[in-house]
Coordinates of C-alpha atoms in Angstrom, one line a residue:
M3 CA 3.3 69.8 101.7
Q4 CA 3.6 67.7 98.6
K5 CA 0.3 67.4 96.6
K6 CA -1.1 63.8 96.6
L7 CA -1.3 62.4 93.1
T8 CA -4.6 61.4 91.8
R9 CA -5.1 57.8 90.6
K10 CA -5.1 59.0 87.0
E11 CA -1.8 61.0 87.5
Q12 CA -0.2 58.0 89.2
A13 CA -1.3 55.7 86.3
Q14 CA 0.2 58.1 83.7
I15 CA 3.5 58.1 85.7
T16 CA 3.6 54.3 85.8
K17 CA 2.9 54.0 82.1
R18 CA 5.6 56.5 81.3
N19 CA 8.1 54.7 83.6
L20 CA 7.3 51.4 81.8
Y21 CA 7.7 53.0 78.4
D22 CA 11.0 54.8 79.3
A23 CA 12.4 51.6 80.8
A24 CA 11.5 49.7 77.6
I25 CA 13.0 52.4 75.4
A26 CA 16.3 52.4 77.4
L27 CA 16.5 48.6 77.2
I28 CA 15.6 48.4 73.5
E29 CA 18.3 51.0 72.7
R30 CA 20.9 48.9 74.5
K31 CA 19.8 45.4 73.6
G32 CA 17.5 45.6 70.6
F33 CA 13.8 45.0 70.5
E34 CA 13.9 41.2 70.0
N35 CA 16.3 40.8 73.0
V36 CA 14.1 42.6 75.5
S37 CA 11.4 40.7 77.5
I38 CA 8.4 42.1 79.3
E39 CA 10.0 40.9 82.5
D40 CA 13.1 42.9 81.7
I41 CA 11.0 46.0 81.2
T42 CA 9.0 45.6 84.5
T43 CA 12.2 44.8 86.4
A44 CA 13.9 48.0 85.1
A45 CA 10.7 50.0 85.9
N46 CA 10.5 48.5 89.4
T47 CA 7.0 47.2 88.9
A48 CA 5.2 43.9 89.0
K49 CA 5.1 41.9 85.7
G50 CA 1.3 42.0 85.7
T51 CA 1.4 45.8 85.9
F52 CA 2.7 45.9 82.3
Y53 CA -0.6 44.5 81.0
L54 CA -2.6 47.2 82.6
Y55 CA -1.1 49.6 80.1
F56 CA 0.1 47.6 77.2
K57 CA -1.2 44.4 75.6
S58 CA 2.2 43.3 74.3
K59 CA 5.7 44.6 73.3
Q60 CA 4.1 45.4 69.9
D61 CA 1.5 47.5 71.6
L62 CA 4.3 49.4 73.3
I63 CA 5.7 50.2 69.9
Y64 CA 2.3 51.5 68.8
H65 CA 2.4 53.9 71.8
T66 CA 5.5 55.5 70.1
I67 CA 3.2 56.6 67.3
A68 CA 1.2 58.7 69.8
L69 CA 4.5 60.2 71.1
Y70 CA 5.6 61.0 67.5
D71 CA 2.3 62.7 66.9
E72 CA 2.8 64.9 70.0
I73 CA 6.3 65.7 68.7
A74 CA 4.8 66.7 65.3
E75 CA 2.2 69.0 66.9
R76 CA 4.8 70.6 69.2
A77 CA 7.2 71.1 66.2
Y78 CA 4.5 72.9 64.2
E79 CA 3.8 75.2 67.2
G80 CA 7.4 76.2 67.0
V81 CA 7.3 77.2 63.3
K82 CA 3.8 78.5 62.6
E83 CA 4.7 82.1 63.1
L84 CA 7.7 82.0 60.7
E85 CA 7.1 84.0 57.5
T86 CA 8.1 81.8 54.7
F87 CA 7.5 78.2 53.6
Q88 CA 11.2 77.6 53.4
E89 CA 11.8 78.7 56.9
Q90 CA 8.9 76.8 58.2
L91 CA 9.8 73.5 56.5
Q92 CA 13.5 73.6 57.3
T93 CA 12.9 74.5 61.0
Y94 CA 10.0 72.0 61.3
L95 CA 12.2 69.1 60.1
M96 CA 14.9 70.1 62.5
L97 CA 12.6 70.4 65.5
L98 CA 10.8 67.1 64.6
N99 CA 14.0 65.0 64.3
Q100 CA 15.7 66.5 67.3
D101 CA 12.9 65.0 69.5
V102 CA 12.6 61.8 67.5
A103 CA 16.3 61.3 68.1
K104 CA 15.7 61.4 71.8
I105 CA 13.5 58.3 71.6
G106 CA 16.1 56.5 69.6
D107 CA 16.6 54.5 66.4
N108 CA 16.0 51.0 67.7
I109 CA 12.4 51.7 68.6
L110 CA 12.0 53.4 65.2
N111 CA 13.5 50.4 63.5
A112 CA 11.1 48.1 65.4
L113 CA 8.2 50.3 64.4
M114 CA 9.2 50.1 60.7
V115 CA 9.5 46.3 60.9
Q116 CA 6.1 46.0 62.5
N117 CA 4.6 48.3 59.9
L118 CA 5.9 46.0 57.2
L119 CA 4.3 43.0 58.9
E120 CA 0.9 44.6 59.3
E121 CA -1.6 44.5 56.4
K122 CA -3.1 47.8 57.5
K123 CA -0.2 50.3 57.6
F124 CA -0.1 52.7 60.6
I125 CA 2.9 54.9 59.9
T126 CA 1.8 56.6 56.6
V127 CA -1.7 57.5 57.7
E128 CA -2.8 60.9 56.5
T129 CA -4.9 61.6 59.6
R130 CA -1.7 61.7 61.7
A131 CA -0.4 65.0 63.2
I132 CA 2.6 65.2 60.9
Y133 CA 0.4 65.2 57.8
R134 CA -1.8 67.9 59.2
A135 CA 1.2 70.1 60.1
L136 CA 2.9 69.6 56.7
R137 CA -0.3 70.6 54.9
K138 CA -0.4 73.8 56.8
I139 CA 3.3 74.5 55.9
I140 CA 2.7 73.7 52.2
Q141 CA -0.3 76.1 52.3
R142 CA 2.1 78.8 53.5
G143 CA 4.2 78.1 50.5
F144 CA 1.1 78.6 48.2
D145 CA 0.2 81.8 50.1
T146 CA 3.7 83.3 49.8
G147 CA 4.2 82.2 46.1
E148 CA 7.2 80.0 47.0
L149 CA 5.3 77.0 45.7
S150 CA 3.5 76.8 42.5
Q151 CA -0.3 76.1 42.7
A152 CA 0.1 74.3 39.3
H153 CA 1.1 71.4 41.4
H154 CA -1.2 69.7 43.9
M155 CA -0.6 69.8 47.6
D156 CA -0.4 66.0 47.7
E157 CA 2.5 66.1 45.3
Y158 CA 4.5 68.3 47.7
L159 CA 3.3 66.3 50.7
E160 CA 4.5 63.0 49.2
M161 CA 8.0 64.5 48.4
I162 CA 8.4 65.7 52.0
I163 CA 7.2 62.4 53.5
I164 CA 9.7 60.5 51.3
F165 CA 12.4 62.8 52.4
I166 CA 11.6 62.2 56.1
Q167 CA 11.3 58.5 55.7
G168 CA 14.5 58.3 53.8
L169 CA 16.4 59.9 56.6
D170 CA 14.7 57.7 59.1
Y171 CA 15.5 54.5 57.1
Y172 CA 19.2 55.5 56.7
W173 CA 19.5 56.3 60.4
C174 CA 18.1 52.9 61.4
N175 CA 20.2 51.0 58.8
A176 CA 23.5 52.9 58.6
A177 CA 26.5 50.6 58.8
K178 CA 28.5 53.2 60.7
E179 CA 27.8 55.9 63.3
F180 CA 25.3 58.3 61.8
D181 CA 24.5 61.7 63.3
Y182 CA 20.8 61.9 62.6
V183 CA 20.3 65.4 63.9
F184 CA 23.3 66.9 62.1
A185 CA 22.3 65.2 58.9
T186 CA 18.8 66.6 59.3
R187 CA 20.1 70.1 59.8
R188 CA 22.3 69.8 56.6
E189 CA 19.8 68.0 54.4
A190 CA 16.7 70.0 55.4
E191 CA 18.2 73.2 54.2
I192 CA 19.2 71.8 50.9
F193 CA 15.8 70.0 50.5
A194 CA 13.7 73.0 51.4
K195 CA 15.6 75.3 49.0
G196 CA 15.5 72.7 46.3
L197 CA 11.8 72.0 46.6
V198 CA 11.1 75.7 46.0
A199 CA 13.5 76.1 43.2
I200 CA 12.8 72.9 41.3
Y201 CA 9.0 73.0 41.4
R202 CA 8.9 76.7 40.4
K203 CA 11.1 75.9 37.3
R204 CA 8.6 73.2 36.3
D205 CA 5.8 75.7 35.8

């Protein structure tokens, strides 16, 4: 006999269905070309149901930040036992972007645009999970001696965030087909090795 879902479990499923329907539509049509009615129709729910979970389409975008934070935490769990900074960083970037790619570039592009419009930025917030994970990875580099403690953790952190955002920006704005996951695999190895080599030379 199938277990009856609780009200909370059913609400979580409904919210996820609305979000998944929105993502699929946004990937196909673009954020500005998708209406709330389009989303609720695709999710097979009443239009008013949308507002039980999201205040607006923009609010739905903000929900993506929470999903990205879950991805960041999960990616760190996948690398925390690796021995070196270089292994941890390279693998972390791969795991991170593999899951980000599944959400798609159109929602990421909409997120970037919304972030530009907001006075208070919400992407580069140091309390987010990705910052916590990267600080732990950088600390591994200090512990193993791969990174020089003559340079502050924030310097390394900024470099890595710039690298990640550069890939994201190019993915969202590439004029031709761009394999985001393949590029991450290729560039993450070069970047991780270079970060160790360049910063140790600067001592």
